[in-house]
Tab-separated table of C-alpha atoms in Angstrom:
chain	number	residue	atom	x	y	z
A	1169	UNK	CA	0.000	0.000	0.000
A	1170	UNK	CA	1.719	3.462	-0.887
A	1171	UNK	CA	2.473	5.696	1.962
A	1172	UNK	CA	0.587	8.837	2.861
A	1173	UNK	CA	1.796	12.446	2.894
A	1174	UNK	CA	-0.967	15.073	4.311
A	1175	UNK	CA	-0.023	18.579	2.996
A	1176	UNK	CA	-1.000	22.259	4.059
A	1177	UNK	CA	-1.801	23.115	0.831
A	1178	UNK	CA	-3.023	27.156	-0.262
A	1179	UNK	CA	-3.196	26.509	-3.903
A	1180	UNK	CA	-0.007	29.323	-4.329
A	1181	UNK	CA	3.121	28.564	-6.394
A	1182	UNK	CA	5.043	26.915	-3.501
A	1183	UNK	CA	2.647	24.388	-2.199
A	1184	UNK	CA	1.462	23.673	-5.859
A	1185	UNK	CA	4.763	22.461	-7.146
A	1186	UNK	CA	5.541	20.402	-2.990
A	1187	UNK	CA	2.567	18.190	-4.775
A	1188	UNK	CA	4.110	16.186	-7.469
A	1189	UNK	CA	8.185	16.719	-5.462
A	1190	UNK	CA	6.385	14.734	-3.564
A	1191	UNK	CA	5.162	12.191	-5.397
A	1192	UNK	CA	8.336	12.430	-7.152
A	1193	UNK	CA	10.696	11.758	-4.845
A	1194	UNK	CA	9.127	9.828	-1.719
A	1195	UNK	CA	6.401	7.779	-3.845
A	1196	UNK	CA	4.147	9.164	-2.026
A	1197	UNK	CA	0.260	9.277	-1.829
A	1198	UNK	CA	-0.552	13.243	-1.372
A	1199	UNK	CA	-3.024	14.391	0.747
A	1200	UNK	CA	-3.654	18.280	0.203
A	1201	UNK	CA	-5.552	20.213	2.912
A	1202	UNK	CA	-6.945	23.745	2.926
A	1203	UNK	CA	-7.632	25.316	6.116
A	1204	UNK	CA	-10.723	28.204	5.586
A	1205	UNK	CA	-9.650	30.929	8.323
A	1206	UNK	CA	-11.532	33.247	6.366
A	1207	UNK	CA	-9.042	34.057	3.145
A	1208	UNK	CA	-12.574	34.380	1.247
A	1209	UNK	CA	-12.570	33.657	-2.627
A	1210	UNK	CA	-8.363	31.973	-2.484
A	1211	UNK	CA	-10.576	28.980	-2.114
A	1212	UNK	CA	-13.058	28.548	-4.869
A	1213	UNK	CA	-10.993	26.887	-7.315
A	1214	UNK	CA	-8.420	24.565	-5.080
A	1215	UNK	CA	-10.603	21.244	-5.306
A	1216	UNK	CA	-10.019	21.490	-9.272
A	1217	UNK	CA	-6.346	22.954	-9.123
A	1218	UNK	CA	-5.295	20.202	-5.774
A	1219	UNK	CA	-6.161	17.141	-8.421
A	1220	UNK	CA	-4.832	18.113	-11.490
A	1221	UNK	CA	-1.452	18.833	-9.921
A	1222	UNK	CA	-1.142	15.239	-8.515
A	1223	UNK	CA	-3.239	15.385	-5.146
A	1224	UNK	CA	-5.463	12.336	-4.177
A	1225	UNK	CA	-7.974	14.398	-2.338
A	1226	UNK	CA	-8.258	17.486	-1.161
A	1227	UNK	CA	-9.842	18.860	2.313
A	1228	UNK	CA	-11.152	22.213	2.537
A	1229	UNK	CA	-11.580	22.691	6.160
A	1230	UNK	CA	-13.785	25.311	7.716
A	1231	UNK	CA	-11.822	26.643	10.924
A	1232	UNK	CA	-13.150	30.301	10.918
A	1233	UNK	CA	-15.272	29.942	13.727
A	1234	UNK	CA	-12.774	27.729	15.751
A	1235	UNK	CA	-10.087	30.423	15.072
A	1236	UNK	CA	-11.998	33.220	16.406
A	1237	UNK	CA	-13.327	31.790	19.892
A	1238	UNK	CA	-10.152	29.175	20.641
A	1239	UNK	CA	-6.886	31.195	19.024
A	1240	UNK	CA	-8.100	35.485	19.078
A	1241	UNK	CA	-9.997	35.317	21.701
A	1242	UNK	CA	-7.885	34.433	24.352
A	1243	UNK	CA	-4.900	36.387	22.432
A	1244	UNK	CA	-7.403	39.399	23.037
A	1245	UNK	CA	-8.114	39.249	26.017
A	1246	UNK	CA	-4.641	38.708	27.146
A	1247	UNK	CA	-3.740	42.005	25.293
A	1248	UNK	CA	-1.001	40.226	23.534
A	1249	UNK	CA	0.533	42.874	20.877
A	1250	UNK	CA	4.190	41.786	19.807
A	1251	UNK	CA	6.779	44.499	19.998
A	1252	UNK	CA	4.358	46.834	20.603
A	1253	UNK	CA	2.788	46.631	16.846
A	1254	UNK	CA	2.238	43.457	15.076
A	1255	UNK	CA	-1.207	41.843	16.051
A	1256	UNK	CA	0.107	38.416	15.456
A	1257	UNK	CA	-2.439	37.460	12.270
A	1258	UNK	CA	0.017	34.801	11.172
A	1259	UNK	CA	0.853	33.350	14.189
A	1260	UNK	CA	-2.082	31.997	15.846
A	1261	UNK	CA	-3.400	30.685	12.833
A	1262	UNK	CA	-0.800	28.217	11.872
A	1263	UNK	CA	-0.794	26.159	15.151
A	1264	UNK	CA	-4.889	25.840	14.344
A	1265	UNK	CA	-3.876	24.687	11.021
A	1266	UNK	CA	-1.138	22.074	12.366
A	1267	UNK	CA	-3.886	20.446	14.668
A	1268	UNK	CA	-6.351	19.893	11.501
A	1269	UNK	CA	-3.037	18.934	9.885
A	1270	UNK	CA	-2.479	16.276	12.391
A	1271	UNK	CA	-6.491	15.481	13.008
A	1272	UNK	CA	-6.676	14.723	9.108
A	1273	UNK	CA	-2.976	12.655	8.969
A	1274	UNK	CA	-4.418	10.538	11.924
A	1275	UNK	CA	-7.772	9.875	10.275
A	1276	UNK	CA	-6.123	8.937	6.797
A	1277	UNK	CA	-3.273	6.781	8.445
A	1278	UNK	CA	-0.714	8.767	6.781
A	1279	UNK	CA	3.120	8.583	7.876
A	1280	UNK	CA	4.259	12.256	7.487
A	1281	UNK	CA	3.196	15.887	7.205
A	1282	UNK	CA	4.336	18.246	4.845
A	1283	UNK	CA	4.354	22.191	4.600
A	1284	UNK	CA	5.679	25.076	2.181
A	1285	UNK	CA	7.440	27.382	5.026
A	1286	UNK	CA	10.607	28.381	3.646
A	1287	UNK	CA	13.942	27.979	6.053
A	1288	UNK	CA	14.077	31.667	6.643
A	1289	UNK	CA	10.319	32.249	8.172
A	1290	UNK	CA	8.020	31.725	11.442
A	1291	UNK	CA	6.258	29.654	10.214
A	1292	UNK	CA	8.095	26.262	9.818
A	1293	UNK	CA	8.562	26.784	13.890
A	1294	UNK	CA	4.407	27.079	14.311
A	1295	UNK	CA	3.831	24.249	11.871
A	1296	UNK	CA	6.331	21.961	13.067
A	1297	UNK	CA	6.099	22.537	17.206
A	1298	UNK	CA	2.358	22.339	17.002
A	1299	UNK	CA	2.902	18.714	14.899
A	1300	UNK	CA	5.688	17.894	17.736
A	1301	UNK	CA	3.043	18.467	20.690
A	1302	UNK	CA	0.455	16.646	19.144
A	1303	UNK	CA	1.477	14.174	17.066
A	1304	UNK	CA	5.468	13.341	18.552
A	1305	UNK	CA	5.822	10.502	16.145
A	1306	UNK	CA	4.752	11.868	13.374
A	1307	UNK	CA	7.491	12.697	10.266
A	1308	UNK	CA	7.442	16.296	9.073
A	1309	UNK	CA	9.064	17.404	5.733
A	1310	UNK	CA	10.326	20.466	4.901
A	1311	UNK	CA	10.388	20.851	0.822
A	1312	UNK	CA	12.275	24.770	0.915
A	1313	UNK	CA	14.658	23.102	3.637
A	1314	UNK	CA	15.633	19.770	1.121
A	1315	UNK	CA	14.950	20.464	-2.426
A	1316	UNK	CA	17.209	21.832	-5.134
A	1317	UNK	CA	14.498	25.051	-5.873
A	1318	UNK	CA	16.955	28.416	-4.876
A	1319	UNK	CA	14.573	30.877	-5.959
A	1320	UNK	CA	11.359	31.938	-6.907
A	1321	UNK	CA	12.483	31.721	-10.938
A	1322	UNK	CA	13.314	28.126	-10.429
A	1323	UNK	CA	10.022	27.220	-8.469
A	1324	UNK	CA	8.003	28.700	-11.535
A	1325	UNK	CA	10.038	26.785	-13.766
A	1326	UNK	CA	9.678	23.178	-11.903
A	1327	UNK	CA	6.021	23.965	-12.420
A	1328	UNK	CA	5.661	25.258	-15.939
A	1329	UNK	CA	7.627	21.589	-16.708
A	1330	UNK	CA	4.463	19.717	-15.038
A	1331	UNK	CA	1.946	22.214	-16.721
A	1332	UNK	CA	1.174	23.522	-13.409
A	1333	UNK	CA	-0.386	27.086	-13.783
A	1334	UNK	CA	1.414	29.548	-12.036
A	1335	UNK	CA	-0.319	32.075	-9.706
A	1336	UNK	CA	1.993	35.456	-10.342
A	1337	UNK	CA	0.596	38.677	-10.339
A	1338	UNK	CA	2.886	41.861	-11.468
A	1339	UNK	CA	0.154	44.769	-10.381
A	1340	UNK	CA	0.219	43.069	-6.486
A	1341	UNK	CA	4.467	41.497	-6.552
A	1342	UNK	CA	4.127	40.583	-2.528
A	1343	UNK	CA	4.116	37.400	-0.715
A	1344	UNK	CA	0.590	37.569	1.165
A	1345	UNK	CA	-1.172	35.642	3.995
A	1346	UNK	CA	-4.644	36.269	4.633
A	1347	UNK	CA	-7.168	35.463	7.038
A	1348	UNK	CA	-10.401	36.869	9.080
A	1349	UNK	CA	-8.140	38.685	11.004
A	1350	UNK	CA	-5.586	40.201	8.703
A	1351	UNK	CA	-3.409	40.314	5.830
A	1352	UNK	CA	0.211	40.608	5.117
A	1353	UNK	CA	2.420	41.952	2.790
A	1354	UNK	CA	6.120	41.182	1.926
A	1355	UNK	CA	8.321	40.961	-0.317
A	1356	UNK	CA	9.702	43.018	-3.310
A	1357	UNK	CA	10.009	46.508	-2.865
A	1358	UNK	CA	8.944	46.219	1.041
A	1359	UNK	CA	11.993	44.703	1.601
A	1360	UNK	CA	13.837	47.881	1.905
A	1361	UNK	CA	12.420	49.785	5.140
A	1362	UNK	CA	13.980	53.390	3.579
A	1363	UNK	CA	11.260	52.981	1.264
A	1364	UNK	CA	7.596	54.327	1.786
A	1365	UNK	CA	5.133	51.357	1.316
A	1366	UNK	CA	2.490	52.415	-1.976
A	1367	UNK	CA	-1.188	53.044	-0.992
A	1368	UNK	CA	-1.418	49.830	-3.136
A	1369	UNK	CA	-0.354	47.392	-1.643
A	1370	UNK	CA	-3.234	48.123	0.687
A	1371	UNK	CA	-5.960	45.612	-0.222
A	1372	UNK	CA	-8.887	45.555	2.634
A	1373	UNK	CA	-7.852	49.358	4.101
A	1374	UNK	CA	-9.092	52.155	2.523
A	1375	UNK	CA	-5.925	54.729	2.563
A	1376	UNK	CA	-6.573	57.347	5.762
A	1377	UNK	CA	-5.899	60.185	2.956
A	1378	UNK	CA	-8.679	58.666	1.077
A	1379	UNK	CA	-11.203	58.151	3.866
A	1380	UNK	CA	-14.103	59.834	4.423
A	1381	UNK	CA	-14.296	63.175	6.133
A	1382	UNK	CA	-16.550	62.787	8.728
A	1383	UNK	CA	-15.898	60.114	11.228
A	1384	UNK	CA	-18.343	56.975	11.760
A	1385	UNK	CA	-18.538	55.790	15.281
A	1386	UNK	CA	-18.989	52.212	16.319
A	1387	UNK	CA	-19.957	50.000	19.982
A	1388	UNK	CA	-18.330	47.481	20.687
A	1389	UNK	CA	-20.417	45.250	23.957
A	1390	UNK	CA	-18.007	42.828	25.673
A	1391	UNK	CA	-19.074	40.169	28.146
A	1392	UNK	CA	-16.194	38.952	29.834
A	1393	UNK	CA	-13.679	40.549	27.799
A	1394	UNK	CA	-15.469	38.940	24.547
A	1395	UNK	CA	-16.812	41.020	22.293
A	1396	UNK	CA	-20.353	39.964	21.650
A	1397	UNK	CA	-22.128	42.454	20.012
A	1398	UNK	CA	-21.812	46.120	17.784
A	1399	UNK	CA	-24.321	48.485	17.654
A	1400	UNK	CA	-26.917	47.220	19.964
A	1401	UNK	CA	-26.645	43.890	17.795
A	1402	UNK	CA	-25.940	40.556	19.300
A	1403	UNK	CA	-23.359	39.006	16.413
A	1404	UNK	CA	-21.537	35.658	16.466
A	1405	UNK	CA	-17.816	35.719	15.743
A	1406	UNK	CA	-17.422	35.465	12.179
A	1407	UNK	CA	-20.333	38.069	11.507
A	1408	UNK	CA	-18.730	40.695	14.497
A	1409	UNK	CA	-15.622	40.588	13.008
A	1410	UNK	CA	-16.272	40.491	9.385
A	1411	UNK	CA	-18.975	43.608	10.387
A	1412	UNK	CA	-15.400	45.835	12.324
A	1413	UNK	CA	-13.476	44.385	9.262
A	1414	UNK	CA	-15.514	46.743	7.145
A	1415	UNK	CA	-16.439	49.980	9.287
A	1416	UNK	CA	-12.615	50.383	10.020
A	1417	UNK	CA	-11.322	49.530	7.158
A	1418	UNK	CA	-13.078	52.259	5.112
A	1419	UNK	CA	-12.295	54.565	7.536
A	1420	UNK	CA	-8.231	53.344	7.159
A	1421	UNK	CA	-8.135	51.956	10.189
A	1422	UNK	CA	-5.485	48.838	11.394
A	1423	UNK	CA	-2.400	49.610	9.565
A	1424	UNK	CA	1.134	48.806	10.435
A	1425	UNK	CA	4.449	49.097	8.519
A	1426	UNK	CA	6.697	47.895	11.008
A	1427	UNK	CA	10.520	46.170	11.065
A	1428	UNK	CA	9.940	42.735	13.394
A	1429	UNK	CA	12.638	40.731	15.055
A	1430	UNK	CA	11.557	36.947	14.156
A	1431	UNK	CA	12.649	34.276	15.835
A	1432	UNK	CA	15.176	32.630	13.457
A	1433	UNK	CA	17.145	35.761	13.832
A	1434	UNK	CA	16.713	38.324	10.949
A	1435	UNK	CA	14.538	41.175	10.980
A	1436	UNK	CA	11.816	41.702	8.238
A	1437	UNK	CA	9.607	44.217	7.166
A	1438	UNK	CA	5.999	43.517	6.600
A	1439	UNK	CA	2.528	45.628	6.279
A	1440	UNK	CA	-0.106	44.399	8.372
A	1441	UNK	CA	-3.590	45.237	7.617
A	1442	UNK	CA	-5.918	44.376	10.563
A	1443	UNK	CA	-8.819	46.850	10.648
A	1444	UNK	CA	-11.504	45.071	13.147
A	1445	UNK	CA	-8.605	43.410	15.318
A	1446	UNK	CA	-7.360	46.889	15.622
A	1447	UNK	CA	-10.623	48.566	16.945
A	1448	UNK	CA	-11.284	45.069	18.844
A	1449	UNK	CA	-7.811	45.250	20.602
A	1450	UNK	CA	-8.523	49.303	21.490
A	1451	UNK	CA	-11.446	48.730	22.852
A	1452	UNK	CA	-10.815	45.845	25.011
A	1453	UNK	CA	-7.989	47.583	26.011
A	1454	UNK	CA	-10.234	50.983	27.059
A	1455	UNK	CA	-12.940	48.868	29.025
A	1456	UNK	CA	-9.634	47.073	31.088
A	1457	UNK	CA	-8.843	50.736	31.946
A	1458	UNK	CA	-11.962	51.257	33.296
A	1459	UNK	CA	-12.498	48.245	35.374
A	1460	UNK	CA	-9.066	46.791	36.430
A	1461	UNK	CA	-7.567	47.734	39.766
A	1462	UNK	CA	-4.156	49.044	38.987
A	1463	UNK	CA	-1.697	46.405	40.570
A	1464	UNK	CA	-3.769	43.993	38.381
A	1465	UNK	CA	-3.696	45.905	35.388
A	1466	UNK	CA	-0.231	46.824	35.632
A	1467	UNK	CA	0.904	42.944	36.006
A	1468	UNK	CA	-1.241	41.995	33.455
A	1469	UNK	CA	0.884	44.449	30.678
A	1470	UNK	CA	3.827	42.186	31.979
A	1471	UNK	CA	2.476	39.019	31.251
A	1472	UNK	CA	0.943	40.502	27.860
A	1473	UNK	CA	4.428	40.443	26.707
A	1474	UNK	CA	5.651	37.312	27.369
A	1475	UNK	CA	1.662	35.905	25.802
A	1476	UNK	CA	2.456	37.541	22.404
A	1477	UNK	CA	6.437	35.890	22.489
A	1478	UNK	CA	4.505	32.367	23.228
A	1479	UNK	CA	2.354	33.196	20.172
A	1480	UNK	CA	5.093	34.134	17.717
A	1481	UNK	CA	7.403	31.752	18.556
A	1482	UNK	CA	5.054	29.244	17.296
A	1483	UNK	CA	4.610	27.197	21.203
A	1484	UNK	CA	0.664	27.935	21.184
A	1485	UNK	CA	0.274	23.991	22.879
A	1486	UNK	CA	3.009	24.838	25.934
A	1487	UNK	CA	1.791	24.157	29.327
A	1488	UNK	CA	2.792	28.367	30.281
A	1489	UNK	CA	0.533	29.702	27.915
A	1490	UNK	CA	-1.811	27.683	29.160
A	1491	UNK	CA	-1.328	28.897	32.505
A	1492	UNK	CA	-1.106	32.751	31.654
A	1493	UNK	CA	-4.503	31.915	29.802
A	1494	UNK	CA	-6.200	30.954	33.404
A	1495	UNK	CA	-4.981	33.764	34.744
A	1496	UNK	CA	-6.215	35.933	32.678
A	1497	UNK	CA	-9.462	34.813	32.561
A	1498	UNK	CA	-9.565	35.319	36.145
A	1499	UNK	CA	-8.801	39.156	35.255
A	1500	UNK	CA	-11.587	39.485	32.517
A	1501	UNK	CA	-14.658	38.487	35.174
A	1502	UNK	CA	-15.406	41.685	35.519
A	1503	UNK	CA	-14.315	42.829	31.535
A	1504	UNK	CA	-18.063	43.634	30.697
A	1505	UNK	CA	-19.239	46.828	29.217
A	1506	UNK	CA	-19.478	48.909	26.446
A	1507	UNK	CA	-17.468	50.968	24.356
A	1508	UNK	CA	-17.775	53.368	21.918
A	1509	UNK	CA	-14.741	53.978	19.723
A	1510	UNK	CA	-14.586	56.978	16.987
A	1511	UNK	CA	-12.917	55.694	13.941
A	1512	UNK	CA	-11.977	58.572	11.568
A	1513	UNK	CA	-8.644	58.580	8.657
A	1514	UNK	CA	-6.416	55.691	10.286
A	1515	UNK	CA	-7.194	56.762	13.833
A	1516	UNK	CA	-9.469	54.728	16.225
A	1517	UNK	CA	-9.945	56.850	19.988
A	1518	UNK	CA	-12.207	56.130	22.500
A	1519	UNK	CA	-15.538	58.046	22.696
A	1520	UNK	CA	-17.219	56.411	25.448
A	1521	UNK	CA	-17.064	53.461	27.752
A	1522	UNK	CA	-19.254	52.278	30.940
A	1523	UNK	CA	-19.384	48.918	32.919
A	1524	UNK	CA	-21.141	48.183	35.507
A	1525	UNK	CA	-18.405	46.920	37.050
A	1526	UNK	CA	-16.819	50.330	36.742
A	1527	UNK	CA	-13.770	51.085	39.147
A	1528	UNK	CA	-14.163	54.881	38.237
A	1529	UNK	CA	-15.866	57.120	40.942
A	1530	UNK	CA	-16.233	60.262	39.806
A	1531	UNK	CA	-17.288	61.111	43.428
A	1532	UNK	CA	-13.721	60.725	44.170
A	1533	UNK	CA	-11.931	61.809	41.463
A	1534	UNK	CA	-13.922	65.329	40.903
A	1535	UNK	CA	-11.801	68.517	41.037
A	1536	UNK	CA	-14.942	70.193	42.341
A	1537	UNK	CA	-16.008	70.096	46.407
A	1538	UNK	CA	-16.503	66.911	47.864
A	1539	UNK	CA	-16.810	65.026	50.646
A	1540	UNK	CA	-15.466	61.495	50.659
A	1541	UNK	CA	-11.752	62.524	50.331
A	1542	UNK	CA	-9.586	64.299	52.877
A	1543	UNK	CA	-6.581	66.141	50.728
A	1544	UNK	CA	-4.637	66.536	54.166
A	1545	UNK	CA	-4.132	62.275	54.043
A	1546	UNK	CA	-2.019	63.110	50.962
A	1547	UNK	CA	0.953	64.470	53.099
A	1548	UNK	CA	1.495	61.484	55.730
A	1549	UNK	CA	0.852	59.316	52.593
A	1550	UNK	CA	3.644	61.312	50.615
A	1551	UNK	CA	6.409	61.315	53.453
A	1552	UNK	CA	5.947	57.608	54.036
A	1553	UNK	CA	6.448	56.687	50.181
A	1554	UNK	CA	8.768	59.378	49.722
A	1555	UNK	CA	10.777	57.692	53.090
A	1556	UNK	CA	13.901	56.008	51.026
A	1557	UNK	CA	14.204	58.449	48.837
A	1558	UNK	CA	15.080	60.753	51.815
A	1559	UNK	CA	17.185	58.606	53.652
A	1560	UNK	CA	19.485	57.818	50.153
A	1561	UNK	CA	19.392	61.834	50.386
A	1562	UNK	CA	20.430	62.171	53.852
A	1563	UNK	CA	23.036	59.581	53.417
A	1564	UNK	CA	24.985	60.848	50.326
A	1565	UNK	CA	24.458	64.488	52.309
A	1566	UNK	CA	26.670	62.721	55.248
A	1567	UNK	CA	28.850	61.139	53.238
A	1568	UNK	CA	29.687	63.794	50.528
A	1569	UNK	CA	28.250	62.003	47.635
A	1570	UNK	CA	26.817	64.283	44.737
């Protein structure tokens, strides 16, 4: 019986021509799958196109829904940005797409799992850690890491031999991944970070220059730091954020053109465009504000961090994140509210939040008379937390110390 090979298969140039290397060199029966995160019309014609380049079968899985509540979610409501900008798209999705991987290679009896990561990227990591976690025994090959294919010329080449069609496109030249979430651009010009990125490589934001001129406003209603509804209208995940995906994208909202550290140790450039994560993340982040006690909050922006490394560096199935996840849904019991955000030419701001499990007190905090705060407790409060700072004074006083 001929051995099977399940493949993460998009239908692009590189895991086109893995198909028939396959076949070609390891005998091999090919399994493609297609994971549906919400890339939209990238997967009408894959069933036809998976076939007639040498694949048994083809599954089209649809994880959108799974993605949302089991891999953003908790990266939401964690607050996990990495290095301050990139909203991880890519990162939580491939782990999702490595457990189907392994689901489907289980099911089929197949030996070995195959993806089209190149040796330079994230993304062999998050493929192959999530495979290692869940499916230890399982082989994993590597085409970009074995083959003889040096270059984008020669991979268009190997498939023009096999009459493979070849998916290039000179008006949009970048190396994209999309999903519900975002999309990413890299690649040709991008490269160089002296060099502006051109309103066109901008394919779900509507340039802030080009936005409209009066600002649309938009309420977001969390329960438990999940968003559940906008507008007044209860949604369910795919229909809340395909609903932000639009209002802040045609108001230019959720792009990023930043440098990254990855983790096999180069830098890259990329533009990120994540219009409803954007808002999503803002606002979550506004109604924390409002109803987190500060020594809470404050440790929670540490452990944010160290969430959105976890995520990047592809270890989504460690036993720490895990953990940090349990904590933090400890922290979002009381994450309920609303919030109004004002979305107007690339900039999303709050306009309004309220909880009722509000922490503010304006009774307290008014400039105005009032009657439940003594000013006079400031001073004994100031000289006792001020106490080491006046003893270090004192002492270098004594001792001649500048």
């Amino acid at each position: 019986m001929m051995k099977k090979v399940v493949l993460a298969y998009s239908g692009g140039l590189d895991t086109s021509i893995i198909i028939p290397w396959l076949k070609e060199n390891y005998g091999y029966e090919v399994i493609a799958m297609a994971a549906d995160v919400g890339q939209g019309e990238e997967l009408d014609p894959l069933q036809e196109k998976a076939i007639k380049t040498g694949a048994s079968k083809l599954y089209i899985e649809d994880l959108k829904e799974e993605f949302i509540r089991e891999y953003i979610y908790p990266t939401l409501k964690a607050g996990a940005v990495y290095e301050g900008k990139y909203l991880l798209g890519t990162s939580f999705a491939r782990p999702l797409i490595a457990k189907r991987l392994v689901e489907i290679a289980k099911k089929e009896g197949a030996e070995a799992i195959a993806h089209g990561a190149t040796g330079k990227g994230n993304d062999q990591v998050r493929f192959e850690l999530t495979v290692k976690a869940l499916a230890p025994e399982m082989k994993i090959i590597a085409p970009w890491r074995l083959w003889d294919i040096k270059s984008r010329e020669q991979a268009i080449e190997y498939a023009k031999e096999r009459d493979i069609p070849v998916p290039v496109s000179k008006e949009h030249p970048y190396s994209m991944d999309r999903n519900i979430w975002h999309l990413s651009h890299e690649g040709a010009e991008l490269e160089d970070p002296a060099n502006e990125a051109p309103d066109n490589v901008l394919l779900l934001i509507t340039p802030p220059e080009k936005a409209p001129d009066i600002p649309s406003y938009v309420e977001i209603e969390f329960e438990q730091g999940i968003p559940v509804a906008v507008d007044g209208k209860k949604l369910g995940p795919v229909e809340l954020l395909e609903s932000l995906n639009t209002i802040a994208g045609a108001n230019g909202v959720g792009i990023v053109d930043m440098v990254e550290n990855r983790l096999v140790g180069m830098k890259s450039r990329g533009i990120y465009e994540t219009p409803g994560g954007t808002v999503l993340i803002k606002a979550h982040q506004e109604l924390e504000l409002l109803t987190l006690d500060r020594i809470t909050l404050h440790y929670k922006e540490v452990i944010a961090q160290r969430y959105a490394e976890l995520v990047y560096d592809g270890v989504w199935f460690h036993p720490l994140r895990e953990a940090i996840d349990a904590f933090v849904n400890v922290t979002q019991r009381t994450v309920t509210g609303k919030v109004r955000m004002k979305l107007y030419k690339g900039n999303c701001t709050p306009a309004g939040i309220s909880s009722p499990y509000s922490l503010y007190s304006e009774e307290f905090a008014t400039f105005g008379e009032d009657s439940v705060y003594n000013q006079k407790d400031a001073e004994g409060f100031i000289n006792l937390f001020g106490l080491p700072l006046k003893v270090q004074a004192l002492m270098k006083q004594k001792a001649g110390l500048k």
